[in-house]
Amino acid sequence: MKKAFLCSLILFIFCTSLIVFGESPVASETVRGRIIEITKDSPEVQEIIIEIRQGTYKGQTMAITHTLSGNPARDFYFQEGEGVLLWIESQGGVVTKSYITEVTRDHYLGYLTLFFVFSLILIGGLQGLKTVITLGITGFLVLKVLIPLILGGYPPILITIIVASIIVTATVVIISGFNKKALAAIIGTIGGVVIAGMLAWIMTQATRLTGLSGDESQMLMYIPQRTNFDFTGLLFAGMIIGAVGAVLDVGMSIASAIDEVRNANPAIKTKDLIKSGLNVGKDIMGTMANTLILAYTGASMSLLLVLVAYEIPFARVVNMDAMATEIVRVLAGSIGLIYAIPITAIVAGMLYQKPNLTIGITSDKKCKKNKKIF
């Protein structure tokens, strides 16, 4: 009789717990924590005590068993005092599962960002402050306009062209003001980017690039927004954004050089002014093309090492989707950069020598001195 009563009691408690937990939703959150003690430390496993710094369980401590798999890409070997991100799953107010997801790195990145801003202002003064403002605008446009609109299903090519044009215009106007130099730089930059974009689109279609060579691109097929992406369009959009910075640098440099030459010699002929810009552009061209190539090489370093290590034939390498994508990206951007030089030089030469075409727009230095209208 006692056994029957005991079994019935256990069964009742078990069923009640199932009902309670079944009705309680599962909640999960990622919170910050700090390792206050490591009670067991071996090459295979770490027993860690973590103080939770935020969220539902803020101020509490939690014991975590951290298993090391031997894979350096996934393993973290923790030390006391380190900050971590902790994933916690709970049901009915009871923690059912928890583990460490990442080491906190954002505070170090914040320090580096502050030093970057400080350096810009220290070396550049007012121009450095303007640069910080333009970087903020660029970040806002990319994160709050470009990305959400593409995720919302808007055509990536059109959206990227519009956002890139706004970035170029805002950057140049904030840094230089609205004058002939700025107008020449804007036209030259947009012209170079358009050429780079046209070449990228033509080559993307001709070489049948999929836009799915990276793992991140493939993951986009399973995002919760269920957006039907045009992956070749996304690839093209990425190429445009990647080329804007270098092309803008070239366009601004050429326009600034022509502005200085014109102010030093107001009587200079249009032909000579354009020639001066082209000569400056020739020096810039090599270094900036190298900048693009080395930047993309650095991003693909691991892939290049794997290809060389396994002695994969050149014909196979150059025809791989991932490699062909990077080659098109580098060459299209570099060609756009090259053509930005003559476009900027010609436009700047015409603007400075044809005042009747630019009513209300003055040269940079004259605008600052007396606001004279040509």
mmCIF file of C-alpha atoms in Angstrom:
data_model
loop_
_atom_site.group_PDB
_atom_site.id
_atom_site.type_symbol
_atom_site.label_atom_id
_atom_site.label_comp_id
_atom_site.label_asym_id
_atom_site.label_seq_id
_atom_site.Cartn_x
_atom_site.Cartn_y
_atom_site.Cartn_z
ATOM 1 C CA MET A 1 0.000 0.000 0.000
ATOM 2 C CA LYS A 2 2.837 2.373 0.902
ATOM 3 C CA LYS A 3 4.616 1.529 -2.347
ATOM 4 C CA ALA A 4 1.481 2.275 -4.344
ATOM 5 C CA PHE A 5 1.050 5.618 -2.547
ATOM 6 C CA LEU A 6 4.716 6.527 -3.085
ATOM 7 C CA CYS A 7 4.539 5.667 -6.789
ATOM 8 C CA SER A 8 1.349 7.705 -7.174
ATOM 9 C CA LEU A 9 2.980 10.690 -5.434
ATOM 10 C CA ILE A 10 6.053 10.539 -7.678
ATOM 11 C CA LEU A 11 3.873 10.238 -10.767
ATOM 12 C CA PHE A 12 1.770 13.233 -9.631
ATOM 13 C CA ILE A 13 4.853 15.406 -9.045
ATOM 14 C CA PHE A 14 6.321 14.390 -12.393
ATOM 15 C CA CYS A 15 3.120 15.154 -14.303
ATOM 16 C CA THR A 16 2.684 18.467 -12.468
ATOM 17 C CA SER A 17 6.217 19.532 -13.396
ATOM 18 C CA LEU A 18 5.558 18.628 -17.014
ATOM 19 C CA ILE A 19 2.446 20.808 -17.015
ATOM 20 C CA VAL A 20 4.226 23.734 -15.358
ATOM 21 C CA PHE A 21 7.234 23.619 -17.669
ATOM 22 C CA GLY A 22 5.031 22.912 -20.668
ATOM 23 C CA GLU A 23 3.037 26.086 -20.038
ATOM 24 C CA SER A 24 6.152 28.205 -19.323
ATOM 25 C CA PRO A 25 7.730 29.657 -22.445
ATOM 26 C CA VAL A 26 11.410 29.126 -23.084
ATOM 27 C CA ALA A 27 13.328 32.392 -22.766
ATOM 28 C CA SER A 28 16.862 33.020 -23.950
ATOM 29 C CA GLU A 29 19.200 35.985 -23.723
ATOM 30 C CA THR A 30 22.816 36.860 -24.357
ATOM 31 C CA VAL A 31 24.381 38.741 -21.456
ATOM 32 C CA ARG A 32 27.753 40.050 -20.378
ATOM 33 C CA GLY A 33 29.698 38.355 -17.630
ATOM 34 C CA ARG A 34 33.131 38.289 -16.048
ATOM 35 C CA ILE A 35 35.135 35.229 -15.045
ATOM 36 C CA ILE A 36 35.820 35.490 -11.307
ATOM 37 C CA GLU A 37 37.261 32.027 -10.721
ATOM 38 C CA ILE A 38 38.444 28.950 -12.600
ATOM 39 C CA THR A 39 38.021 25.938 -10.315
ATOM 40 C CA LYS A 40 39.349 23.378 -12.780
ATOM 41 C CA ASP A 41 41.852 24.080 -15.510
ATOM 42 C CA SER A 42 43.024 21.370 -17.904
ATOM 43 C CA PRO A 43 43.716 21.086 -21.645
ATOM 44 C CA GLU A 44 40.348 19.367 -22.104
ATOM 45 C CA VAL A 45 37.937 21.168 -19.787
ATOM 46 C CA GLN A 46 37.596 24.286 -17.659
ATOM 47 C CA GLU A 47 35.233 24.704 -14.718
ATOM 48 C CA ILE A 48 34.428 28.415 -14.624
ATOM 49 C CA ILE A 49 32.557 30.649 -12.175
ATOM 50 C CA ILE A 50 31.050 33.672 -13.932
ATOM 51 C CA GLU A 51 29.514 36.801 -12.438
ATOM 52 C CA ILE A 52 26.629 37.967 -14.630
ATOM 53 C CA ARG A 53 26.773 41.715 -15.309
ATOM 54 C CA GLN A 54 23.428 42.333 -17.035
ATOM 55 C CA GLY A 55 20.040 40.849 -17.826
ATOM 56 C CA THR A 56 17.581 38.893 -15.705
ATOM 57 C CA TYR A 57 20.262 37.266 -13.568
ATOM 58 C CA LYS A 58 22.445 40.350 -13.069
ATOM 59 C CA GLY A 59 24.609 40.112 -9.946
ATOM 60 C CA GLN A 60 24.322 36.328 -9.700
ATOM 61 C CA THR A 61 27.128 33.840 -10.236
ATOM 62 C CA MET A 62 26.908 30.827 -12.487
ATOM 63 C CA ALA A 63 29.080 27.735 -12.847
ATOM 64 C CA ILE A 64 29.928 26.802 -16.427
ATOM 65 C CA THR A 65 31.686 23.717 -17.736
ATOM 66 C CA HIS A 66 33.679 24.789 -20.769
ATOM 67 C CA THR A 67 34.831 21.871 -22.920
ATOM 68 C CA LEU A 68 37.769 22.319 -25.299
ATOM 69 C CA SER A 69 37.457 20.398 -28.564
ATOM 70 C CA GLY A 70 41.015 20.865 -29.818
ATOM 71 C CA ASN A 71 39.859 23.009 -32.739
ATOM 72 C CA PRO A 72 41.662 26.382 -32.462
ATOM 73 C CA ALA A 73 38.998 28.047 -34.629
ATOM 74 C CA ARG A 74 36.320 27.336 -32.018
ATOM 75 C CA ASP A 75 38.143 26.949 -28.716
ATOM 76 C CA PHE A 76 38.724 29.725 -26.199
ATOM 77 C CA TYR A 77 41.105 29.155 -23.313
ATOM 78 C CA PHE A 78 39.814 31.490 -20.623
ATOM 79 C CA GLN A 79 41.570 33.291 -17.804
ATOM 80 C CA GLU A 80 40.306 34.863 -14.598
ATOM 81 C CA GLY A 81 39.159 38.454 -15.018
ATOM 82 C CA GLU A 82 38.202 38.104 -18.681
ATOM 83 C CA GLY A 83 34.901 39.443 -19.923
ATOM 84 C CA VAL A 84 32.649 37.030 -21.825
ATOM 85 C CA LEU A 85 29.281 36.859 -23.538
ATOM 86 C CA LEU A 86 27.064 34.221 -21.977
ATOM 87 C CA TRP A 87 24.021 32.631 -23.610
ATOM 88 C CA ILE A 88 21.361 31.663 -21.080
ATOM 89 C CA GLU A 89 18.201 29.649 -21.698
ATOM 90 C CA SER A 90 15.582 29.513 -18.976
ATOM 91 C CA GLN A 91 12.089 28.164 -18.444
ATOM 92 C CA GLY A 92 9.808 29.113 -15.606
ATOM 93 C CA GLY A 93 12.560 31.221 -14.034
ATOM 94 C CA VAL A 94 14.936 28.254 -13.920
ATOM 95 C CA VAL A 95 18.123 28.221 -15.983
ATOM 96 C CA THR A 96 18.078 25.116 -18.171
ATOM 97 C CA LYS A 97 21.123 25.731 -20.346
ATOM 98 C CA SER A 98 24.026 28.177 -20.506
ATOM 99 C CA TYR A 99 27.345 28.452 -22.262
ATOM 100 C CA ILE A 100 29.968 31.010 -23.266
ATOM 101 C CA THR A 101 29.594 32.288 -26.827
ATOM 102 C CA GLU A 102 32.412 34.836 -27.179
ATOM 103 C CA VAL A 103 35.129 36.763 -25.433
ATOM 104 C CA THR A 104 34.116 40.426 -25.132
ATOM 105 C CA ARG A 105 36.183 42.481 -27.543
ATOM 106 C CA ASP A 106 34.055 45.573 -28.011
ATOM 107 C CA HIS A 107 35.717 47.641 -25.281
ATOM 108 C CA TYR A 108 39.125 47.204 -26.918
ATOM 109 C CA LEU A 109 37.597 48.072 -30.283
ATOM 110 C CA GLY A 110 36.084 51.136 -28.647
ATOM 111 C CA TYR A 111 39.509 52.234 -27.393
ATOM 112 C CA LEU A 112 40.961 51.813 -30.877
ATOM 113 C CA THR A 113 38.088 53.803 -32.390
ATOM 114 C CA LEU A 114 38.586 56.625 -29.899
ATOM 115 C CA PHE A 115 42.309 56.705 -30.678
ATOM 116 C CA PHE A 116 41.480 56.846 -34.393
ATOM 117 C CA VAL A 117 39.128 59.798 -33.864
ATOM 118 C CA PHE A 118 41.660 61.508 -31.588
ATOM 119 C CA SER A 119 44.392 61.065 -34.216
ATOM 120 C CA LEU A 120 42.193 62.518 -36.956
ATOM 121 C CA ILE A 121 41.444 65.612 -34.899
ATOM 122 C CA LEU A 122 45.006 65.944 -33.564
ATOM 123 C CA ILE A 123 46.655 65.793 -36.985
ATOM 124 C CA GLY A 124 43.856 67.188 -39.145
ATOM 125 C CA GLY A 125 42.363 69.807 -36.848
ATOM 126 C CA LEU A 126 39.102 71.119 -38.284
ATOM 127 C CA GLN A 127 39.462 68.952 -41.381
ATOM 128 C CA GLY A 128 39.941 65.941 -39.128
ATOM 129 C CA LEU A 129 36.728 66.785 -37.293
ATOM 130 C CA LYS A 130 34.929 67.081 -40.628
ATOM 131 C CA THR A 131 36.317 63.661 -41.561
ATOM 132 C CA VAL A 132 34.859 62.185 -38.369
ATOM 133 C CA ILE A 133 31.474 63.675 -39.289
ATOM 134 C CA THR A 134 31.619 62.209 -42.800
ATOM 135 C CA LEU A 135 32.541 58.798 -41.387
ATOM 136 C CA GLY A 136 29.524 58.983 -39.104
ATOM 137 C CA ILE A 137 27.273 59.859 -42.033
ATOM 138 C CA THR A 138 28.736 57.020 -44.101
ATOM 139 C CA GLY A 139 28.209 54.526 -41.286
ATOM 140 C CA PHE A 140 24.631 55.704 -40.786
ATOM 141 C CA LEU A 141 23.792 55.472 -44.497
ATOM 142 C CA VAL A 142 25.254 51.982 -44.789
ATOM 143 C CA LEU A 143 23.833 50.507 -41.567
ATOM 144 C CA LYS A 144 20.508 52.340 -41.353
ATOM 145 C CA VAL A 145 19.629 52.893 -45.015
ATOM 146 C CA LEU A 146 21.491 50.568 -47.390
ATOM 147 C CA ILE A 147 21.338 47.325 -45.387
ATOM 148 C CA PRO A 148 17.682 47.636 -44.218
ATOM 149 C CA LEU A 149 16.453 48.523 -47.711
ATOM 150 C CA ILE A 150 18.259 45.568 -49.286
ATOM 151 C CA LEU A 151 16.901 43.267 -46.562
ATOM 152 C CA GLY A 152 13.472 44.713 -47.303
ATOM 153 C CA GLY A 153 13.675 43.411 -50.862
ATOM 154 C CA TYR A 154 14.535 46.621 -52.708
ATOM 155 C CA PRO A 155 16.818 46.216 -55.764
ATOM 156 C CA PRO A 156 20.394 46.194 -54.407
ATOM 157 C CA ILE A 157 21.967 47.778 -57.494
ATOM 158 C CA LEU A 158 19.706 50.845 -57.547
ATOM 159 C CA ILE A 159 19.850 51.337 -53.777
ATOM 160 C CA THR A 160 23.642 51.002 -53.706
ATOM 161 C CA ILE A 161 24.130 53.516 -56.531
ATOM 162 C CA ILE A 162 21.894 56.057 -54.761
ATOM 163 C CA VAL A 163 23.553 55.569 -51.369
ATOM 164 C CA ALA A 164 27.052 55.666 -52.880
ATOM 165 C CA SER A 165 26.226 58.937 -54.672
ATOM 166 C CA ILE A 166 24.922 60.470 -51.430
ATOM 167 C CA ILE A 167 28.054 59.342 -49.566
ATOM 168 C CA VAL A 168 30.335 60.863 -52.212
ATOM 169 C CA THR A 169 28.430 64.161 -52.317
ATOM 170 C CA ALA A 170 28.141 64.511 -48.540
ATOM 171 C CA THR A 171 31.804 63.653 -47.969
ATOM 172 C CA VAL A 172 33.148 66.117 -50.514
ATOM 173 C CA VAL A 173 30.820 68.986 -49.583
ATOM 174 C CA ILE A 174 31.450 68.649 -45.837
ATOM 175 C CA ILE A 175 35.224 68.471 -46.265
ATOM 176 C CA SER A 176 35.648 71.116 -48.991
ATOM 177 C CA GLY A 177 32.438 73.110 -49.086
ATOM 178 C CA PHE A 178 30.390 73.668 -52.242
ATOM 179 C CA ASN A 179 32.858 75.056 -54.768
ATOM 180 C CA LYS A 180 34.447 74.165 -58.086
ATOM 181 C CA LYS A 181 36.872 71.748 -56.495
ATOM 182 C CA ALA A 182 34.055 69.870 -54.781
ATOM 183 C CA LEU A 183 31.926 69.755 -57.937
ATOM 184 C CA ALA A 184 34.827 68.401 -60.002
ATOM 185 C CA ALA A 185 35.613 65.773 -57.361
ATOM 186 C CA ILE A 186 31.971 64.663 -57.169
ATOM 187 C CA ILE A 187 31.563 64.364 -60.945
ATOM 188 C CA GLY A 188 34.909 62.595 -61.351
ATOM 189 C CA THR A 189 34.223 60.158 -58.525
ATOM 190 C CA ILE A 190 30.712 59.271 -59.649
ATOM 191 C CA GLY A 191 31.992 58.905 -63.223
ATOM 192 C CA GLY A 192 34.719 56.516 -62.095
ATOM 193 C CA VAL A 193 32.307 54.515 -59.949
ATOM 194 C CA VAL A 194 29.805 54.265 -62.830
ATOM 195 C CA ILE A 195 32.535 52.923 -65.126
ATOM 196 C CA ALA A 196 33.629 50.438 -62.457
ATOM 197 C CA GLY A 197 30.023 49.382 -61.948
ATOM 198 C CA MET A 198 29.339 48.912 -65.664
ATOM 199 C CA LEU A 199 32.453 46.768 -66.061
ATOM 200 C CA ALA A 200 31.596 44.754 -62.967
ATOM 201 C CA TRP A 201 28.067 44.105 -64.255
ATOM 202 C CA ILE A 202 29.242 43.117 -67.738
ATOM 203 C CA MET A 203 31.891 40.765 -66.360
ATOM 204 C CA THR A 204 29.523 39.309 -63.775
ATOM 205 C CA GLN A 205 27.135 38.330 -66.564
ATOM 206 C CA ALA A 206 29.868 37.204 -68.968
ATOM 207 C CA THR A 207 31.672 35.015 -66.424
ATOM 208 C CA ARG A 208 28.394 33.777 -64.890
ATOM 209 C CA LEU A 209 29.364 34.653 -61.352
ATOM 210 C CA THR A 210 26.767 33.411 -58.873
ATOM 211 C CA GLY A 211 27.363 35.732 -55.936
ATOM 212 C CA LEU A 212 27.190 32.646 -53.712
ATOM 213 C CA SER A 213 30.885 31.845 -53.387
ATOM 214 C CA GLY A 214 31.036 32.915 -49.720
ATOM 215 C CA ASP A 215 29.408 31.171 -46.761
ATOM 216 C CA GLU A 216 27.746 34.420 -45.694
ATOM 217 C CA SER A 217 25.992 34.742 -49.057
ATOM 218 C CA GLN A 218 24.619 31.217 -48.752
ATOM 219 C CA MET A 219 23.375 31.944 -45.220
ATOM 220 C CA LEU A 220 21.243 34.776 -46.633
ATOM 221 C CA MET A 221 18.961 32.144 -48.158
ATOM 222 C CA TYR A 222 17.829 31.142 -44.653
ATOM 223 C CA ILE A 223 17.414 34.486 -42.867
ATOM 224 C CA PRO A 224 14.102 35.062 -40.999
ATOM 225 C CA GLN A 225 13.079 37.937 -43.300
ATOM 226 C CA ARG A 226 12.789 35.382 -46.146
ATOM 227 C CA THR A 227 13.872 38.000 -48.679
ATOM 228 C CA ASN A 228 14.241 36.707 -52.227
ATOM 229 C CA PHE A 229 17.706 38.102 -52.947
ATOM 230 C CA ASP A 230 19.242 38.800 -56.320
ATOM 231 C CA PHE A 231 22.676 37.435 -55.435
ATOM 232 C CA THR A 232 24.409 38.677 -58.568
ATOM 233 C CA GLY A 233 22.936 42.083 -57.797
ATOM 234 C CA LEU A 234 24.312 41.859 -54.260
ATOM 235 C CA LEU A 235 27.718 40.963 -55.662
ATOM 236 C CA PHE A 236 27.583 43.951 -57.982
ATOM 237 C CA ALA A 237 26.490 46.218 -55.116
ATOM 238 C CA GLY A 238 29.422 45.048 -53.015
ATOM 239 C CA MET A 239 31.822 45.843 -55.838
ATOM 240 C CA ILE A 240 30.450 49.385 -56.113
ATOM 241 C CA ILE A 241 30.739 50.076 -52.385
ATOM 242 C CA GLY A 242 34.246 48.598 -52.359
ATOM 243 C CA ALA A 243 35.393 50.922 -55.146
ATOM 244 C CA VAL A 244 33.862 54.161 -53.844
ATOM 245 C CA GLY A 245 36.519 54.929 -51.239
ATOM 246 C CA ALA A 246 39.554 54.594 -53.501
ATOM 247 C CA VAL A 247 37.910 56.378 -56.439
ATOM 248 C CA LEU A 248 36.798 59.224 -54.161
ATOM 249 C CA ASP A 249 40.350 59.566 -52.879
ATOM 250 C CA VAL A 250 41.665 59.913 -56.428
ATOM 251 C CA GLY A 251 38.948 62.346 -57.518
ATOM 252 C CA MET A 252 39.482 64.583 -54.503
ATOM 253 C CA SER A 253 43.270 64.557 -54.922
ATOM 254 C CA ILE A 254 43.090 65.565 -58.598
ATOM 255 C CA ALA A 255 40.537 68.303 -57.938
ATOM 256 C CA SER A 256 42.618 69.692 -55.058
ATOM 257 C CA ALA A 257 45.781 69.695 -57.176
ATOM 258 C CA ILE A 258 44.070 71.584 -60.009
ATOM 259 C CA ASP A 259 42.598 74.056 -57.525
ATOM 260 C CA GLU A 260 46.087 74.801 -56.162
ATOM 261 C CA VAL A 261 47.586 75.188 -59.646
ATOM 262 C CA ARG A 262 44.763 77.530 -60.715
ATOM 263 C CA ASN A 263 45.153 79.706 -57.615
ATOM 264 C CA ALA A 264 48.933 79.861 -58.069
ATOM 265 C CA ASN A 265 48.582 80.783 -61.751
ATOM 266 C CA PRO A 266 45.160 82.289 -62.579
ATOM 267 C CA ALA A 267 46.222 82.912 -66.193
ATOM 268 C CA ILE A 268 46.973 79.254 -66.921
ATOM 269 C CA LYS A 269 45.313 77.814 -70.027
ATOM 270 C CA THR A 270 42.666 75.124 -69.808
ATOM 271 C CA LYS A 271 44.853 72.648 -71.681
ATOM 272 C CA ASP A 272 47.759 73.169 -69.286
ATOM 273 C CA LEU A 273 45.472 72.964 -66.270
ATOM 274 C CA ILE A 274 44.091 69.624 -67.425
ATOM 275 C CA LYS A 275 47.603 68.405 -68.196
ATOM 276 C CA SER A 276 48.696 69.292 -64.658
ATOM 277 C CA GLY A 277 45.822 67.262 -63.247
ATOM 278 C CA LEU A 278 46.673 64.293 -65.440
ATOM 279 C CA ASN A 279 50.324 64.419 -64.371
ATOM 280 C CA VAL A 280 49.315 64.345 -60.718
ATOM 281 C CA GLY A 281 46.905 61.516 -61.493
ATOM 282 C CA LYS A 282 49.640 59.387 -63.023
ATOM 283 C CA ASP A 283 51.533 59.423 -59.738
ATOM 284 C CA ILE A 284 48.420 58.656 -57.720
ATOM 285 C CA MET A 285 47.198 55.948 -60.094
ATOM 286 C CA GLY A 286 49.885 53.380 -59.328
ATOM 287 C CA THR A 287 49.717 53.704 -55.567
ATOM 288 C CA MET A 288 45.920 53.627 -55.384
ATOM 289 C CA ALA A 289 45.643 50.634 -57.735
ATOM 290 C CA ASN A 290 48.119 48.863 -55.475
ATOM 291 C CA THR A 291 46.002 49.860 -52.487
ATOM 292 C CA LEU A 292 42.938 48.149 -53.945
ATOM 293 C CA ILE A 293 44.831 45.034 -55.023
ATOM 294 C CA LEU A 294 46.634 44.643 -51.693
ATOM 295 C CA ALA A 295 43.430 45.230 -49.731
ATOM 296 C CA TYR A 296 41.613 42.446 -51.565
ATOM 297 C CA THR A 297 44.706 40.216 -51.397
ATOM 298 C CA GLY A 298 44.788 40.640 -47.637
ATOM 299 C CA ALA A 299 41.114 39.706 -47.394
ATOM 300 C CA SER A 300 41.739 36.542 -49.456
ATOM 301 C CA MET A 301 45.057 35.566 -47.868
ATOM 302 C CA SER A 302 43.813 32.280 -46.369
ATOM 303 C CA LEU A 303 42.269 31.222 -49.680
ATOM 304 C CA LEU A 304 45.489 31.993 -51.570
ATOM 305 C CA LEU A 305 47.562 30.010 -49.066
ATOM 306 C CA VAL A 306 45.280 26.985 -49.425
ATOM 307 C CA LEU A 307 45.436 27.118 -53.228
ATOM 308 C CA VAL A 308 49.232 27.312 -53.243
ATOM 309 C CA ALA A 309 49.668 24.691 -50.510
ATOM 310 C CA TYR A 310 47.619 22.117 -52.417
ATOM 311 C CA GLU A 311 49.245 23.055 -55.747
ATOM 312 C CA ILE A 312 45.919 23.501 -57.496
ATOM 313 C CA PRO A 313 46.425 24.117 -61.249
ATOM 314 C CA PHE A 314 46.235 27.744 -62.366
ATOM 315 C CA ALA A 315 43.464 27.041 -64.896
ATOM 316 C CA ARG A 316 41.293 25.627 -62.140
ATOM 317 C CA VAL A 317 42.113 28.431 -59.709
ATOM 318 C CA VAL A 318 41.341 31.301 -62.078
ATOM 319 C CA ASN A 319 38.036 29.697 -63.104
ATOM 320 C CA MET A 320 36.815 29.177 -59.539
ATOM 321 C CA ASP A 321 33.762 31.290 -58.738
ATOM 322 C CA ALA A 322 35.359 32.772 -55.613
ATOM 323 C CA MET A 323 38.629 33.633 -57.341
ATOM 324 C CA ALA A 324 36.966 35.036 -60.469
ATOM 325 C CA THR A 325 34.775 37.187 -58.220
ATOM 326 C CA GLU A 326 37.806 38.721 -56.502
ATOM 327 C CA ILE A 327 39.602 39.298 -59.814
ATOM 328 C CA VAL A 328 36.583 41.108 -61.283
ATOM 329 C CA ARG A 329 36.210 43.117 -58.074
ATOM 330 C CA VAL A 330 39.863 44.248 -58.095
ATOM 331 C CA LEU A 331 40.159 45.001 -61.806
ATOM 332 C CA ALA A 332 36.790 46.739 -62.155
ATOM 333 C CA GLY A 333 37.556 48.958 -59.167
ATOM 334 C CA SER A 334 41.040 49.735 -60.454
ATOM 335 C CA ILE A 335 39.757 50.615 -63.935
ATOM 336 C CA GLY A 336 37.124 52.907 -62.425
ATOM 337 C CA LEU A 337 39.893 54.554 -60.422
ATOM 338 C CA ILE A 338 41.994 55.063 -63.560
ATOM 339 C CA TYR A 339 39.183 56.729 -65.510
ATOM 340 C CA ALA A 340 38.279 58.952 -62.568
ATOM 341 C CA ILE A 341 41.585 60.759 -63.201
ATOM 342 C CA PRO A 342 40.866 62.160 -66.708
ATOM 343 C CA ILE A 343 37.196 62.756 -65.889
ATOM 344 C CA THR A 344 38.075 64.841 -62.834
ATOM 345 C CA ALA A 345 40.905 66.662 -64.622
ATOM 346 C CA ILE A 346 38.767 67.586 -67.632
ATOM 347 C CA VAL A 347 35.770 68.650 -65.541
ATOM 348 C CA ALA A 348 37.948 70.718 -63.194
ATOM 349 C CA GLY A 349 39.745 72.360 -66.122
ATOM 350 C CA MET A 350 36.455 73.339 -67.739
ATOM 351 C CA LEU A 351 34.978 74.623 -64.478
ATOM 352 C CA TYR A 352 37.931 76.854 -63.699
ATOM 353 C CA GLN A 353 38.257 78.280 -67.218
ATOM 354 C CA LYS A 354 34.557 78.667 -68.065
ATOM 355 C CA PRO A 355 33.066 80.833 -65.314
ATOM 356 C CA ASN A 356 29.852 81.418 -67.216
ATOM 357 C CA LEU A 357 29.022 77.715 -66.809
ATOM 358 C CA THR A 358 29.380 77.779 -63.040
ATOM 359 C CA ILE A 359 27.447 80.816 -61.804
ATOM 360 C CA GLY A 360 27.397 80.849 -58.006
ATOM 361 C CA ILE A 361 30.316 78.437 -57.665
ATOM 362 C CA THR A 362 33.711 79.860 -56.751
ATOM 363 C CA SER A 363 37.162 78.434 -56.455
ATOM 364 C CA ASP A 364 37.983 77.135 -53.004
ATOM 365 C CA LYS A 365 40.394 79.850 -51.831
ATOM 366 C CA LYS A 366 38.590 82.795 -53.445
ATOM 367 C CA CYS A 367 35.359 81.653 -51.856
ATOM 368 C CA LYS A 368 37.004 81.805 -48.457
ATOM 369 C CA LYS A 369 38.509 85.256 -49.090
ATOM 370 C CA ASN A 370 35.758 87.332 -50.602
ATOM 371 C CA LYS A 371 32.831 85.151 -51.699
ATOM 372 C CA LYS A 372 33.310 86.467 -55.225
ATOM 373 C CA ILE A 373 30.826 85.158 -57.773
ATOM 374 C CA PHE A 374 32.273 84.246 -61.183
#
